Amino acid sequence: MIILDISKRDNVIHILKLNLISLRIKEKKLQEKHAQIKLKEKEFQQNEQSNNLIDE
């Protein structure tokens, strides 16, 4: 009975580690998307500024 409990515990620990790895990968992807969005926002602002200069 104790062996089964240890095995179950090890399985739970393994699953939690896999979930943690998965969450870290998702976090990295979100950080990359966030950086891309920030870059696009900056490009948009620069385009707006250059358009304003052209209009003047």
Tab-separated table of N, CA and C in Angstrom:
chain	number	residue	atom	x	y	z
A	1	MET	N	0.826	-1.207	0.000
A	1	MET	CA	0.000	0.000	0.000
A	1	MET	C	0.861	1.258	0.000
A	2	ILE	N	1.916	1.264	0.771
A	2	ILE	CA	2.807	2.421	0.820
A	2	ILE	C	3.471	2.633	-0.543
A	3	ILE	N	3.831	1.541	-1.208
A	3	ILE	CA	4.468	1.643	-2.528
A	3	ILE	C	3.523	2.327	-3.513
A	4	LEU	N	2.248	1.988	-3.476
A	4	LEU	CA	1.268	2.620	-4.360
A	4	LEU	C	1.171	4.113	-4.071
A	5	ASP	N	1.166	4.467	-2.805
A	5	ASP	CA	1.080	5.879	-2.438
A	5	ASP	C	2.283	6.658	-2.964
A	6	ILE	N	3.471	6.068	-2.851
A	6	ILE	CA	4.676	6.725	-3.357
A	6	ILE	C	4.593	6.858	-4.872
A	7	SER	N	4.119	5.822	-5.529
A	7	SER	CA	3.988	5.850	-6.982
A	7	SER	C	2.995	6.927	-7.415
A	8	LYS	N	1.868	7.006	-6.719
A	8	LYS	CA	0.874	8.040	-7.036
A	8	LYS	C	1.464	9.429	-6.818
A	9	ARG	N	2.175	9.572	-5.715
A	9	ARG	CA	2.792	10.863	-5.410
A	9	ARG	C	3.788	11.249	-6.496
A	10	ASP	N	4.605	10.287	-6.918
A	10	ASP	CA	5.581	10.551	-7.976
A	10	ASP	C	4.888	10.927	-9.279
A	11	ASN	N	3.772	10.271	-9.572
A	11	ASN	CA	3.020	10.605	-10.783
A	11	ASN	C	2.461	12.021	-10.702
A	12	VAL	N	1.938	12.369	-9.555
A	12	VAL	CA	1.395	13.720	-9.367
A	12	VAL	C	2.514	14.754	-9.510
A	13	ILE	N	3.655	14.476	-8.913
A	13	ILE	CA	4.794	15.397	-9.018
A	13	ILE	C	5.211	15.541	-10.472
A	14	HIS	N	5.262	14.428	-11.198
A	14	HIS	CA	5.643	14.460	-12.612
A	14	HIS	C	4.649	15.295	-13.425
A	15	ILE	N	3.373	15.089	-13.186
A	15	ILE	CA	2.333	15.852	-13.896
A	15	ILE	C	2.454	17.340	-13.579
A	16	LEU	N	2.690	17.668	-12.320
A	16	LEU	CA	2.847	19.076	-11.937
A	16	LEU	C	4.068	19.706	-12.605
A	17	LYS	N	5.151	18.939	-12.713
A	17	LYS	CA	6.345	19.456	-13.392
A	17	LYS	C	6.046	19.722	-14.862
A	18	LEU	N	5.315	18.793	-15.501
A	18	LEU	CA	4.949	18.984	-16.908
A	18	LEU	C	4.054	20.211	-17.070
A	19	ASN	N	3.114	20.386	-16.147
A	19	ASN	CA	2.240	21.565	-16.198
A	19	ASN	C	3.048	22.849	-16.036
A	20	LEU	N	4.023	22.825	-15.149
A	20	LEU	CA	4.873	23.994	-14.934
A	20	LEU	C	5.666	24.325	-16.196
A	21	ILE	N	6.218	23.298	-16.834
A	21	ILE	CA	6.958	23.510	-18.085
A	21	ILE	C	6.032	24.099	-19.136
A	22	SER	N	4.831	23.553	-19.236
A	22	SER	CA	3.850	24.042	-20.212
A	22	SER	C	3.505	25.508	-19.948
A	23	LEU	N	3.309	25.856	-18.694
A	23	LEU	CA	2.993	27.243	-18.341
A	23	LEU	C	4.154	28.180	-18.654
A	24	ARG	N	5.374	27.708	-18.434
A	24	ARG	CA	6.540	28.545	-18.745
A	24	ARG	C	6.647	28.789	-20.244
A	25	ILE	N	6.342	27.758	-21.043
A	25	ILE	CA	6.361	27.916	-22.502
A	25	ILE	C	5.294	28.918	-22.925
A	26	LYS	N	4.094	28.786	-22.353
A	26	LYS	CA	3.012	29.725	-22.682
A	26	LYS	C	3.385	31.147	-22.275
A	27	GLU	N	4.024	31.285	-21.112
A	27	GLU	CA	4.450	32.605	-20.647
A	27	GLU	C	5.441	33.218	-21.632
A	28	LYS	N	6.409	32.412	-22.100
A	28	LYS	CA	7.396	32.903	-23.069
A	28	LYS	C	6.706	33.377	-24.340
A	29	LYS	N	5.747	32.573	-24.829
A	29	LYS	CA	5.036	32.940	-26.060
A	29	LYS	C	4.259	34.237	-25.867
A	30	LEU	N	3.628	34.393	-24.714
A	30	LEU	CA	2.892	35.630	-24.428
A	30	LEU	C	3.835	36.825	-24.345
A	31	GLN	N	5.005	36.624	-23.746
A	31	GLN	CA	5.986	37.712	-23.670
A	31	GLN	C	6.445	38.116	-25.068
A	32	GLU	N	6.640	37.110	-25.946
A	32	GLU	CA	7.044	37.405	-27.322
A	32	GLU	C	5.945	38.173	-28.049
A	33	LYS	N	4.693	37.740	-27.876
A	33	LYS	CA	3.579	38.443	-28.515
A	33	LYS	C	3.470	39.868	-27.988
A	34	HIS	N	3.660	40.028	-26.687
A	34	HIS	CA	3.602	41.355	-26.068
A	34	HIS	C	4.680	42.259	-26.672
A	35	ALA	N	5.877	41.709	-26.842
A	35	ALA	CA	6.975	42.486	-27.425
A	35	ALA	C	6.646	42.868	-28.868
A	36	GLN	N	6.043	41.945	-29.625
A	36	GLN	CA	5.658	42.248	-31.008
A	36	GLN	C	4.609	43.352	-31.051
A	37	ILE	N	3.653	43.286	-30.151
A	37	ILE	CA	2.599	44.309	-30.101
A	37	ILE	C	3.203	45.667	-29.764
A	38	LYS	N	4.102	45.694	-28.780
A	38	LYS	CA	4.762	46.952	-28.404
A	38	LYS	C	5.520	47.529	-29.601
A	39	LEU	N	6.196	46.661	-30.351
A	39	LEU	CA	6.948	47.107	-31.521
A	39	LEU	C	6.006	47.683	-32.576
A	40	LYS	N	4.880	47.003	-32.803
A	40	LYS	CA	3.909	47.498	-33.785
A	40	LYS	C	3.304	48.826	-33.336
A	41	GLU	N	3.053	48.965	-32.034
A	41	GLU	CA	2.536	50.233	-31.511
A	41	GLU	C	3.537	51.358	-31.763
A	42	LYS	N	4.807	51.057	-31.534
A	42	LYS	CA	5.848	52.068	-31.747
A	42	LYS	C	5.920	52.443	-33.229
A	43	GLU	N	5.860	51.439	-34.112
A	43	GLU	CA	5.871	51.704	-35.555
A	43	GLU	C	4.664	52.550	-35.949
A	44	PHE	N	3.513	52.225	-35.388
A	44	PHE	CA	2.294	52.972	-35.691
A	44	PHE	C	2.439	54.434	-35.270
A	45	GLN	N	2.963	54.649	-34.064
A	45	GLN	CA	3.160	56.015	-33.570
A	45	GLN	C	4.135	56.786	-34.459
A	46	GLN	N	5.193	56.110	-34.901
A	46	GLN	CA	6.158	56.769	-35.784
A	46	GLN	C	5.507	57.126	-37.117
A	47	ASN	N	4.666	56.233	-37.638
A	47	ASN	CA	3.951	56.513	-38.881
A	47	ASN	C	3.004	57.693	-38.699
A	48	GLU	N	2.317	57.716	-37.563
A	48	GLU	CA	1.409	58.832	-37.271
A	48	GLU	C	2.182	60.150	-37.235
A	49	GLN	N	3.335	60.136	-36.575
A	49	GLN	CA	4.147	61.351	-36.472
A	49	GLN	C	4.635	61.795	-37.846
A	50	SER	N	5.081	60.840	-38.661
A	50	SER	CA	5.572	61.227	-39.988
A	50	SER	C	4.417	61.701	-40.863
A	51	ASN	N	3.235	61.120	-40.706
A	51	ASN	CA	2.062	61.585	-41.449
A	51	ASN	C	1.692	63.006	-41.036
A	52	ASN	N	1.791	63.284	-39.748
A	52	ASN	CA	1.495	64.631	-39.254
A	52	ASN	C	2.487	65.646	-39.806
A	53	LEU	N	3.757	65.242	-39.908
A	53	LEU	CA	4.770	66.148	-40.455
A	53	LEU	C	4.503	66.428	-41.934
A	54	ILE	N	4.070	65.385	-42.650
A	54	ILE	CA	3.772	65.551	-44.079
A	54	ILE	C	2.581	66.487	-44.257
A	55	ASP	N	1.581	66.343	-43.396
A	55	ASP	CA	0.374	67.172	-43.485
A	55	ASP	C	0.676	68.645	-43.210
A	56	GLU	N	1.686	68.892	-42.374
A	56	GLU	CA	1.994	70.283	-42.002
A	56	GLU	C	2.745	70.930	-43.086
